[in-house]
Amino acid sequence: MLFGKKNKNEIRVMHYEGIPEFATDYPCTLEATDTDLIIHRLKPDTTVRLPLSRIQSFSAMDEKSFLKKYHGTSETTSKSGIKYYLVALYDKGMLAFWGTAAEYKRFLDLQHLQSGSQTIKL
């Protein structure tokens, strides 16, 4: 097959911080199942599974709010367009991903996800 089949439950995002093996601003996908948040890095193919039971919360916010809350600055990094961040707080730290306005609604869907209680169509 020349092109991979697109999974409609995935969100295409950029990893910002939280997984040392993943570079900053590197493309990956997120998928929430009944039990896990699956983070899949593209090239080299790497998958991380974080049980939803370990996630305390998801937060969706604009770039300025994210940088102020987590990095103590409100200076934005984007030169064009607006970035939105998804932050997953879990028992051992934080994961942060960013996307554009197109992904923001799906970030909000995850924000309303209660640990392990439902499947979210991303």
PDB file of N, CA, C and O in Angstrom, residues 48-118:
ATOM      1  N   VAL A  48       3.976   4.850  22.633  1.00  0.00           N
ATOM      2  CA  VAL A  48       3.938   4.927  24.084  1.00  0.00           C
ATOM      3  C   VAL A  48       2.478   4.784  24.493  1.00  0.00           C
ATOM      4  O   VAL A  48       1.612   5.449  23.937  1.00  0.00           O
ATOM      5  N   ARG A  49       2.221   3.910  25.467  1.00  0.00           N
ATOM      6  CA  ARG A  49       0.862   3.728  26.001  1.00  0.00           C
ATOM      7  C   ARG A  49       0.849   4.207  27.444  1.00  0.00           C
ATOM      8  O   ARG A  49       1.623   3.730  28.257  1.00  0.00           O
ATOM      9  N   LEU A  50      -0.050   5.138  27.730  1.00  0.00           N
ATOM     10  CA  LEU A  50      -0.216   5.634  29.085  1.00  0.00           C
ATOM     11  C   LEU A  50      -1.630   5.272  29.526  1.00  0.00           C
ATOM     12  O   LEU A  50      -2.602   5.745  28.930  1.00  0.00           O
ATOM     13  N   PRO A  51      -1.761   4.399  30.542  1.00  0.00           N
ATOM     14  CA  PRO A  51      -3.102   4.036  30.999  1.00  0.00           C
ATOM     15  C   PRO A  51      -3.883   5.277  31.438  1.00  0.00           C
ATOM     16  O   PRO A  51      -3.351   6.137  32.148  1.00  0.00           O
ATOM     17  N   LEU A  52      -5.144   5.373  31.015  1.00  0.00           N
ATOM     18  CA  LEU A  52      -5.979   6.506  31.397  1.00  0.00           C
ATOM     19  C   LEU A  52      -6.125   6.608  32.910  1.00  0.00           C
ATOM     20  O   LEU A  52      -6.298   7.698  33.445  1.00  0.00           O
ATOM     21  N   SER A  53      -6.035   5.490  33.599  1.00  0.00           N
ATOM     22  CA  SER A  53      -6.159   5.497  35.064  1.00  0.00           C
ATOM     23  C   SER A  53      -5.027   6.288  35.728  1.00  0.00           C
ATOM     24  O   SER A  53      -5.171   6.733  36.861  1.00  0.00           O
ATOM     25  N   ARG A  54      -3.916   6.484  35.032  1.00  0.00           N
ATOM     26  CA  ARG A  54      -2.784   7.253  35.572  1.00  0.00           C
ATOM     27  C   ARG A  54      -2.892   8.743  35.250  1.00  0.00           C
ATOM     28  O   ARG A  54      -2.161   9.550  35.812  1.00  0.00           O
ATOM     29  N   ILE A  55      -3.794   9.101  34.343  1.00  0.00           N
ATOM     30  CA  ILE A  55      -3.927  10.503  33.945  1.00  0.00           C
ATOM     31  C   ILE A  55      -4.879  11.211  34.909  1.00  0.00           C
ATOM     32  O   ILE A  55      -6.016  10.792  35.103  1.00  0.00           O
ATOM     33  N   GLN A  56      -4.378  12.284  35.501  1.00  0.00           N
ATOM     34  CA  GLN A  56      -5.179  13.060  36.448  1.00  0.00           C
ATOM     35  C   GLN A  56      -6.070  14.060  35.735  1.00  0.00           C
ATOM     36  O   GLN A  56      -7.187  14.313  36.156  1.00  0.00           O
ATOM     37  N   SER A  57      -5.560  14.667  34.650  1.00  0.00           N
ATOM     38  CA  SER A  57      -6.366  15.633  33.915  1.00  0.00           C
ATOM     39  C   SER A  57      -5.766  15.930  32.554  1.00  0.00           C
ATOM     40  O   SER A  57      -4.571  15.729  32.328  1.00  0.00           O
ATOM     41  N   PHE A  58      -6.638  16.400  31.673  1.00  0.00           N
ATOM     42  CA  PHE A  58      -6.246  16.958  30.387  1.00  0.00           C
ATOM     43  C   PHE A  58      -6.624  18.433  30.429  1.00  0.00           C
ATOM     44  O   PHE A  58      -7.695  18.788  30.932  1.00  0.00           O
ATOM     45  N   SER A  59      -5.784  19.298  29.897  1.00  0.00           N
ATOM     46  CA  SER A  59      -6.091  20.723  29.800  1.00  0.00           C
ATOM     47  C   SER A  59      -5.796  21.192  28.389  1.00  0.00           C
ATOM     48  O   SER A  59      -4.726  20.908  27.856  1.00  0.00           O
ATOM     49  N   ALA A  60      -6.743  21.913  27.808  1.00  0.00           N
ATOM     50  CA  ALA A  60      -6.563  22.511  26.487  1.00  0.00           C
ATOM     51  C   ALA A  60      -6.462  24.014  26.679  1.00  0.00           C
ATOM     52  O   ALA A  60      -7.262  24.600  27.406  1.00  0.00           O
ATOM     53  N   MET A  61      -5.442  24.630  26.066  1.00  0.00           N
ATOM     54  CA  MET A  61      -5.261  26.078  26.241  1.00  0.00           C
ATOM     55  C   MET A  61      -4.489  26.666  25.073  1.00  0.00           C
ATOM     56  O   MET A  61      -3.818  25.938  24.330  1.00  0.00           O
ATOM     57  N   ASP A  62      -4.579  27.987  24.947  1.00  0.00           N
ATOM     58  CA  ASP A  62      -3.816  28.647  23.892  1.00  0.00           C
ATOM     59  C   ASP A  62      -2.348  28.731  24.309  1.00  0.00           C
ATOM     60  O   ASP A  62      -1.994  28.483  25.462  1.00  0.00           O
ATOM     61  N   GLU A  63      -1.505  29.062  23.354  1.00  0.00           N
ATOM     62  CA  GLU A  63      -0.061  29.059  23.589  1.00  0.00           C
ATOM     63  C   GLU A  63       0.356  30.012  24.704  1.00  0.00           C
ATOM     64  O   GLU A  63       1.166  29.668  25.564  1.00  0.00           O
ATOM     65  N   LYS A  64      -0.187  31.209  24.703  1.00  0.00           N
ATOM     66  CA  LYS A  64       0.192  32.205  25.707  1.00  0.00           C
ATOM     67  C   LYS A  64      -0.122  31.705  27.119  1.00  0.00           C
ATOM     68  O   LYS A  64       0.696  31.820  28.033  1.00  0.00           O
ATOM     69  N   SER A  65      -1.299  31.131  27.305  1.00  0.00           N
ATOM     70  CA  SER A  65      -1.696  30.593  28.614  1.00  0.00           C
ATOM     71  C   SER A  65      -0.796  29.429  29.025  1.00  0.00           C
ATOM     72  O   SER A  65      -0.388  29.325  30.177  1.00  0.00           O
ATOM     73  N   PHE A  66      -0.488  28.545  28.070  1.00  0.00           N
ATOM     74  CA  PHE A  66       0.383  27.411  28.359  1.00  0.00           C
ATOM     75  C   PHE A  66       1.764  27.883  28.806  1.00  0.00           C
ATOM     76  O   PHE A  66       2.285  27.424  29.834  1.00  0.00           O
ATOM     77  N   LEU A  67       2.362  28.785  28.044  1.00  0.00           N
ATOM     78  CA  LEU A  67       3.713  29.244  28.375  1.00  0.00           C
ATOM     79  C   LEU A  67       3.752  29.981  29.709  1.00  0.00           C
ATOM     80  O   LEU A  67       4.700  29.828  30.482  1.00  0.00           O
ATOM     81  N   LYS A  68       2.720  30.736  29.998  1.00  0.00           N
ATOM     82  CA  LYS A  68       2.681  31.455  31.274  1.00  0.00           C
ATOM     83  C   LYS A  68       2.533  30.473  32.443  1.00  0.00           C
ATOM     84  O   LYS A  68       3.253  30.573  33.441  1.00  0.00           O
ATOM     85  N   LYS A  69       1.625  29.515  32.315  1.00  0.00           N
ATOM     86  CA  LYS A  69       1.361  28.570  33.404  1.00  0.00           C
ATOM     87  C   LYS A  69       2.514  27.606  33.649  1.00  0.00           C
ATOM     88  O   LYS A  69       2.874  27.328  34.786  1.00  0.00           O
ATOM     89  N   TYR A  70       3.117  27.084  32.595  1.00  0.00           N
ATOM     90  CA  TYR A  70       4.121  26.020  32.743  1.00  0.00           C
ATOM     91  C   TYR A  70       5.565  26.473  32.570  1.00  0.00           C
ATOM     92  O   TYR A  70       6.475  25.738  32.911  1.00  0.00           O
ATOM     93  N   HIS A  71       5.784  27.678  32.018  1.00  0.00           N
ATOM     94  CA  HIS A  71       7.154  28.126  31.789  1.00  0.00           C
ATOM     95  C   HIS A  71       7.428  29.538  32.284  1.00  0.00           C
ATOM     96  O   HIS A  71       8.522  30.067  32.078  1.00  0.00           O
ATOM     97  N   GLY A  72       6.439  30.170  32.898  1.00  0.00           N
ATOM     98  CA  GLY A  72       6.636  31.483  33.500  1.00  0.00           C
ATOM     99  C   GLY A  72       6.866  32.627  32.537  1.00  0.00           C
ATOM    100  O   GLY A  72       7.398  33.661  32.912  1.00  0.00           O
ATOM    101  N   THR A  73       6.485  32.462  31.288  1.00  0.00           N
ATOM    102  CA  THR A  73       6.633  33.530  30.297  1.00  0.00           C
ATOM    103  C   THR A  73       5.389  33.558  29.418  1.00  0.00           C
ATOM    104  O   THR A  73       4.698  32.561  29.294  1.00  0.00           O
ATOM    105  N   SER A  74       5.105  34.685  28.834  1.00  0.00           N
ATOM    106  CA  SER A  74       3.969  34.741  27.910  1.00  0.00           C
ATOM    107  C   SER A  74       4.427  35.027  26.481  1.00  0.00           C
ATOM    108  O   SER A  74       3.629  35.351  25.619  1.00  0.00           O
ATOM    109  N   GLU A  75       5.718  34.907  26.261  1.00  0.00           N
ATOM    110  CA  GLU A  75       6.266  35.097  24.912  1.00  0.00           C
ATOM    111  C   GLU A  75       5.903  33.886  24.060  1.00  0.00           C
ATOM    112  O   GLU A  75       6.218  32.758  24.410  1.00  0.00           O
ATOM    113  N   THR A  76       5.247  34.117  22.945  1.00  0.00           N
ATOM    114  CA  THR A  76       4.857  33.011  22.086  1.00  0.00           C
ATOM    115  C   THR A  76       6.022  32.583  21.196  1.00  0.00           C
ATOM    116  O   THR A  76       6.928  33.359  20.925  1.00  0.00           O
ATOM    117  N   THR A  77       5.956  31.332  20.753  1.00  0.00           N
ATOM    118  CA  THR A  77       7.013  30.801  19.890  1.00  0.00           C
ATOM    119  C   THR A  77       6.593  30.764  18.431  1.00  0.00           C
ATOM    120  O   THR A  77       7.427  30.645  17.557  1.00  0.00           O
ATOM    121  N   SER A  78       5.291  30.854  18.184  1.00  0.00           N
ATOM    122  CA  SER A  78       4.829  30.735  16.800  1.00  0.00           C
ATOM    123  C   SER A  78       5.003  32.053  16.051  1.00  0.00           C
ATOM    124  O   SER A  78       4.693  33.111  16.565  1.00  0.00           O
ATOM    125  N   LYS A  79       5.511  31.932  14.866  1.00  0.00           N
ATOM    126  CA  LYS A  79       5.737  33.117  14.041  1.00  0.00           C
ATOM    127  C   LYS A  79       4.498  33.436  13.198  1.00  0.00           C
ATOM    128  O   LYS A  79       4.241  34.565  12.870  1.00  0.00           O
ATOM    129  N   SER A  80       3.767  32.410  12.846  1.00  0.00           N
ATOM    130  CA  SER A  80       2.533  32.627  12.088  1.00  0.00           C
ATOM    131  C   SER A  80       1.485  31.644  12.593  1.00  0.00           C
ATOM    132  O   SER A  80       1.791  30.511  12.937  1.00  0.00           O
ATOM    133  N   GLY A  81       0.280  32.085  12.653  1.00  0.00           N
ATOM    134  CA  GLY A  81      -0.791  31.217  13.120  1.00  0.00           C
ATOM    135  C   GLY A  81      -0.815  31.126  14.637  1.00  0.00           C
ATOM    136  O   GLY A  81       0.006  31.705  15.336  1.00  0.00           O
ATOM    137  N   ILE A  82      -1.778  30.397  15.125  1.00  0.00           N
ATOM    138  CA  ILE A  82      -1.964  30.261  16.557  1.00  0.00           C
ATOM    139  C   ILE A  82      -1.815  28.798  16.928  1.00  0.00           C
ATOM    140  O   ILE A  82      -2.358  27.923  16.264  1.00  0.00           O
ATOM    141  N   LYS A  83      -1.078  28.541  18.002  1.00  0.00           N
ATOM    142  CA  LYS A  83      -0.916  27.193  18.514  1.00  0.00           C
ATOM    143  C   LYS A  83      -1.827  26.997  19.712  1.00  0.00           C
ATOM    144  O   LYS A  83      -2.029  27.908  20.511  1.00  0.00           O
ATOM    145  N   TYR A  84      -2.350  25.782  19.824  1.00  0.00           N
ATOM    146  CA  TYR A  84      -3.120  25.374  20.988  1.00  0.00           C
ATOM    147  C   TYR A  84      -2.427  24.163  21.591  1.00  0.00           C
ATOM    148  O   TYR A  84      -1.903  23.320  20.864  1.00  0.00           O
ATOM    149  N   TYR A  85      -2.436  24.107  22.907  1.00  0.00           N
ATOM    150  CA  TYR A  85      -1.728  23.052  23.616  1.00  0.00           C
ATOM    151  C   TYR A  85      -2.684  22.120  24.330  1.00  0.00           C
ATOM    152  O   TYR A  85      -3.725  22.553  24.835  1.00  0.00           O
ATOM    153  N   LEU A  86      -2.320  20.842  24.370  1.00  0.00           N
ATOM    154  CA  LEU A  86      -2.997  19.842  25.174  1.00  0.00           C
ATOM    155  C   LEU A  86      -1.983  19.375  26.201  1.00  0.00           C
ATOM    156  O   LEU A  86      -0.887  18.929  25.843  1.00  0.00           O
ATOM    157  N   VAL A  87      -2.341  19.491  27.474  1.00  0.00           N
ATOM    158  CA  VAL A  87      -1.472  19.061  28.560  1.00  0.00           C
ATOM    159  C   VAL A  87      -2.151  17.900  29.266  1.00  0.00           C
ATOM    160  O   VAL A  87      -3.327  17.993  29.641  1.00  0.00           O
ATOM    161  N   ALA A  88      -1.426  16.809  29.438  1.00  0.00           N
ATOM    162  CA  ALA A  88      -1.916  15.665  30.205  1.00  0.00           C
ATOM    163  C   ALA A  88      -1.065  15.576  31.465  1.00  0.00           C
ATOM    164  O   ALA A  88       0.148  15.351  31.387  1.00  0.00           O
ATOM    165  N   LEU A  89      -1.690  15.800  32.614  1.00  0.00           N
ATOM    166  CA  LEU A  89      -0.995  15.628  33.885  1.00  0.00           C
ATOM    167  C   LEU A  89      -1.233  14.194  34.329  1.00  0.00           C
ATOM    168  O   LEU A  89      -2.373  13.715  34.322  1.00  0.00           O
ATOM    169  N   TYR A  90      -0.161  13.509  34.682  1.00  0.00           N
ATOM    170  CA  TYR A  90      -0.304  12.133  35.142  1.00  0.00           C
ATOM    171  C   TYR A  90       0.571  11.931  36.372  1.00  0.00           C
ATOM    172  O   TYR A  90       1.270  12.847  36.797  1.00  0.00           O
ATOM    173  N   ASP A  91       0.498  10.745  36.972  1.00  0.00           N
ATOM    174  CA  ASP A  91       1.129  10.510  38.267  1.00  0.00           C
ATOM    175  C   ASP A  91       2.634  10.763  38.314  1.00  0.00           C
ATOM    176  O   ASP A  91       3.176  11.008  39.375  1.00  0.00           O
ATOM    177  N   LYS A  92       3.314  10.764  37.182  1.00  0.00           N
ATOM    178  CA  LYS A  92       4.771  10.983  37.190  1.00  0.00           C
ATOM    179  C   LYS A  92       5.214  12.225  36.436  1.00  0.00           C
ATOM    180  O   LYS A  92       6.396  12.403  36.197  1.00  0.00           O
ATOM    181  N   GLY A  93       4.273  13.082  36.040  1.00  0.00           N
ATOM    182  CA  GLY A  93       4.701  14.285  35.335  1.00  0.00           C
ATOM    183  C   GLY A  93       3.653  14.863  34.422  1.00  0.00           C
ATOM    184  O   GLY A  93       2.454  14.769  34.675  1.00  0.00           O
ATOM    185  N   MET A  94       4.137  15.424  33.325  1.00  0.00           N
ATOM    186  CA  MET A  94       3.291  16.136  32.380  1.00  0.00           C
ATOM    187  C   MET A  94       3.720  15.806  30.958  1.00  0.00           C
ATOM    188  O   MET A  94       4.909  15.663  30.680  1.00  0.00           O
ATOM    189  N   LEU A  95       2.735  15.719  30.084  1.00  0.00           N
ATOM    190  CA  LEU A  95       2.974  15.598  28.652  1.00  0.00           C
ATOM    191  C   LEU A  95       2.327  16.804  27.996  1.00  0.00           C
ATOM    192  O   LEU A  95       1.220  17.201  28.379  1.00  0.00           O
ATOM    193  N   ALA A  96       2.992  17.400  27.033  1.00  0.00           N
ATOM    194  CA  ALA A  96       2.429  18.549  26.326  1.00  0.00           C
ATOM    195  C   ALA A  96       2.574  18.336  24.824  1.00  0.00           C
ATOM    196  O   ALA A  96       3.632  17.911  24.340  1.00  0.00           O
ATOM    197  N   PHE A  97       1.486  18.638  24.115  1.00  0.00           N
ATOM    198  CA  PHE A  97       1.425  18.535  22.664  1.00  0.00           C
ATOM    199  C   PHE A  97       0.787  19.803  22.144  1.00  0.00           C
ATOM    200  O   PHE A  97       0.030  20.457  22.844  1.00  0.00           O
ATOM    201  N   TRP A  98       1.084  20.166  20.897  1.00  0.00           N
ATOM    202  CA  TRP A  98       0.430  21.335  20.317  1.00  0.00           C
ATOM    203  C   TRP A  98      -0.128  21.009  18.947  1.00  0.00           C
ATOM    204  O   TRP A  98       0.302  20.090  18.280  1.00  0.00           O
ATOM    205  N   GLY A  99      -1.124  21.809  18.600  1.00  0.00           N
ATOM    206  CA  GLY A  99      -1.754  21.691  17.300  1.00  0.00           C
ATOM    207  C   GLY A  99      -2.317  23.050  16.919  1.00  0.00           C
ATOM    208  O   GLY A  99      -2.112  24.041  17.612  1.00  0.00           O
ATOM    209  N   THR A 100      -3.044  23.075  15.836  1.00  0.00           N
ATOM    210  CA  THR A 100      -3.649  24.322  15.349  1.00  0.00           C
ATOM    211  C   THR A 100      -5.113  24.376  15.776  1.00  0.00           C
ATOM    212  O   THR A 100      -5.604  23.495  16.478  1.00  0.00           O
ATOM    213  N   ALA A 101      -5.809  25.376  15.311  1.00  0.00           N
ATOM    214  CA  ALA A 101      -7.234  25.519  15.626  1.00  0.00           C
ATOM    215  C   ALA A 101      -8.024  24.283  15.200  1.00  0.00           C
ATOM    216  O   ALA A 101      -9.016  23.927  15.827  1.00  0.00           O
ATOM    217  N   ALA A 102      -7.581  23.613  14.156  1.00  0.00           N
ATOM    218  CA  ALA A 102      -8.271  22.415  13.674  1.00  0.00           C
ATOM    219  C   ALA A 102      -8.275  21.303  14.724  1.00  0.00           C
ATOM    220  O   ALA A 102      -9.213  20.518  14.792  1.00  0.00           O
ATOM    221  N   GLU A 103      -7.249  21.217  15.550  1.00  0.00           N
ATOM    222  CA  GLU A 103      -7.159  20.184  16.580  1.00  0.00           C
ATOM    223  C   GLU A 103      -7.752  20.625  17.924  1.00  0.00           C
ATOM    224  O   GLU A 103      -8.009  19.801  18.793  1.00  0.00           O
ATOM    225  N   TYR A 104      -7.979  21.904  18.088  1.00  0.00           N
ATOM    226  CA  TYR A 104      -8.385  22.432  19.396  1.00  0.00           C
ATOM    227  C   TYR A 104      -9.683  21.820  19.915  1.00  0.00           C
ATOM    228  O   TYR A 104      -9.794  21.467  21.081  1.00  0.00           O
ATOM    229  N   LYS A 105     -10.694  21.639  19.063  1.00  0.00           N
ATOM    230  CA  LYS A 105     -11.950  21.040  19.512  1.00  0.00           C
ATOM    231  C   LYS A 105     -11.711  19.627  20.025  1.00  0.00           C
ATOM    232  O   LYS A 105     -12.291  19.197  21.023  1.00  0.00           O
ATOM    233  N   ARG A 106     -10.839  18.914  19.370  1.00  0.00           N
ATOM    234  CA  ARG A 106     -10.539  17.554  19.802  1.00  0.00           C
ATOM    235  C   ARG A 106      -9.761  17.559  21.116  1.00  0.00           C
ATOM    236  O   ARG A 106      -9.911  16.667  21.934  1.00  0.00           O
ATOM    237  N   PHE A 107      -8.945  18.593  21.338  1.00  0.00           N
ATOM    238  CA  PHE A 107      -8.279  18.759  22.635  1.00  0.00           C
ATOM    239  C   PHE A 107      -9.335  18.967  23.723  1.00  0.00           C
ATOM    240  O   PHE A 107      -9.229  18.418  24.812  1.00  0.00           O
ATOM    241  N   LEU A 108     -10.346  19.782  23.414  1.00  0.00           N
ATOM    242  CA  LEU A 108     -11.418  20.023  24.386  1.00  0.00           C
ATOM    243  C   LEU A 108     -12.183  18.742  24.697  1.00  0.00           C
ATOM    244  O   LEU A 108     -12.580  18.507  25.842  1.00  0.00           O
ATOM    245  N   ASP A 109     -12.380  17.888  23.692  1.00  0.00           N
ATOM    246  CA  ASP A 109     -13.035  16.599  23.925  1.00  0.00           C
ATOM    247  C   ASP A 109     -12.249  15.771  24.935  1.00  0.00           C
ATOM    248  O   ASP A 109     -12.824  15.159  25.832  1.00  0.00           O
ATOM    249  N   LEU A 110     -10.944  15.751  24.792  1.00  0.00           N
ATOM    250  CA  LEU A 110     -10.106  15.012  25.747  1.00  0.00           C
ATOM    251  C   LEU A 110     -10.156  15.646  27.129  1.00  0.00           C
ATOM    252  O   LEU A 110     -10.112  14.952  28.136  1.00  0.00           O
ATOM    253  N   GLN A 111     -10.243  16.953  27.174  1.00  0.00           N
ATOM    254  CA  GLN A 111     -10.285  17.649  28.456  1.00  0.00           C
ATOM    255  C   GLN A 111     -11.494  17.185  29.273  1.00  0.00           C
ATOM    256  O   GLN A 111     -11.431  17.118  30.493  1.00  0.00           O
ATOM    257  N   HIS A 112     -12.576  16.837  28.596  1.00  0.00           N
ATOM    258  CA  HIS A 112     -13.791  16.407  29.285  1.00  0.00           C
ATOM    259  C   HIS A 112     -13.811  14.908  29.558  1.00  0.00           C
ATOM    260  O   HIS A 112     -14.752  14.412  30.169  1.00  0.00           O
ATOM    261  N   LEU A 113     -12.801  14.203  29.119  1.00  0.00           N
ATOM    262  CA  LEU A 113     -12.716  12.770  29.348  1.00  0.00           C
ATOM    263  C   LEU A 113     -12.432  12.504  30.819  1.00  0.00           C
ATOM    264  O   LEU A 113     -11.484  13.042  31.383  1.00  0.00           O
ATOM    265  N   GLN A 114     -13.234  11.676  31.444  1.00  0.00           N
ATOM    266  CA  GLN A 114     -12.966  11.271  32.817  1.00  0.00           C
ATOM    267  C   GLN A 114     -12.241   9.945  32.748  1.00  0.00           C
ATOM    268  O   GLN A 114     -12.613   9.053  32.010  1.00  0.00           O
ATOM    269  N   SER A 115     -11.227   9.793  33.509  1.00  0.00           N
ATOM    270  CA  SER A 115     -10.344   8.636  33.477  1.00  0.00           C
ATOM    271  C   SER A 115     -11.115   7.311  33.391  1.00  0.00           C
ATOM    272  O   SER A 115     -11.815   6.929  34.302  1.00  0.00           O
ATOM    273  N   GLY A 116     -10.941   6.655  32.228  1.00  0.00           N
ATOM    274  CA  GLY A 116     -11.465   5.309  32.043  1.00  0.00           C
ATOM    275  C   GLY A 116     -12.973   5.189  31.907  1.00  0.00           C
ATOM    276  O   GLY A 116     -13.492   4.094  31.831  1.00  0.00           O
ATOM    277  N   SER A 117     -13.734   6.271  31.864  1.00  0.00           N
ATOM    278  CA  SER A 117     -15.187   6.171  31.921  1.00  0.00           C
ATOM    279  C   SER A 117     -15.860   6.082  30.551  1.00  0.00           C
ATOM    280  O   SER A 117     -16.991   5.687  30.472  1.00  0.00           O
ATOM    281  N   GLN A 118     -15.186   6.488  29.506  1.00  0.00           N
ATOM    282  CA  GLN A 118     -15.836   6.480  28.199  1.00  0.00           C
ATOM    283  C   GLN A 118     -14.790   6.457  27.096  1.00  0.00           C
ATOM    284  O   GLN A 118     -13.639   6.722  27.304  1.00  0.00           O
TER     285      GLN A 118
END
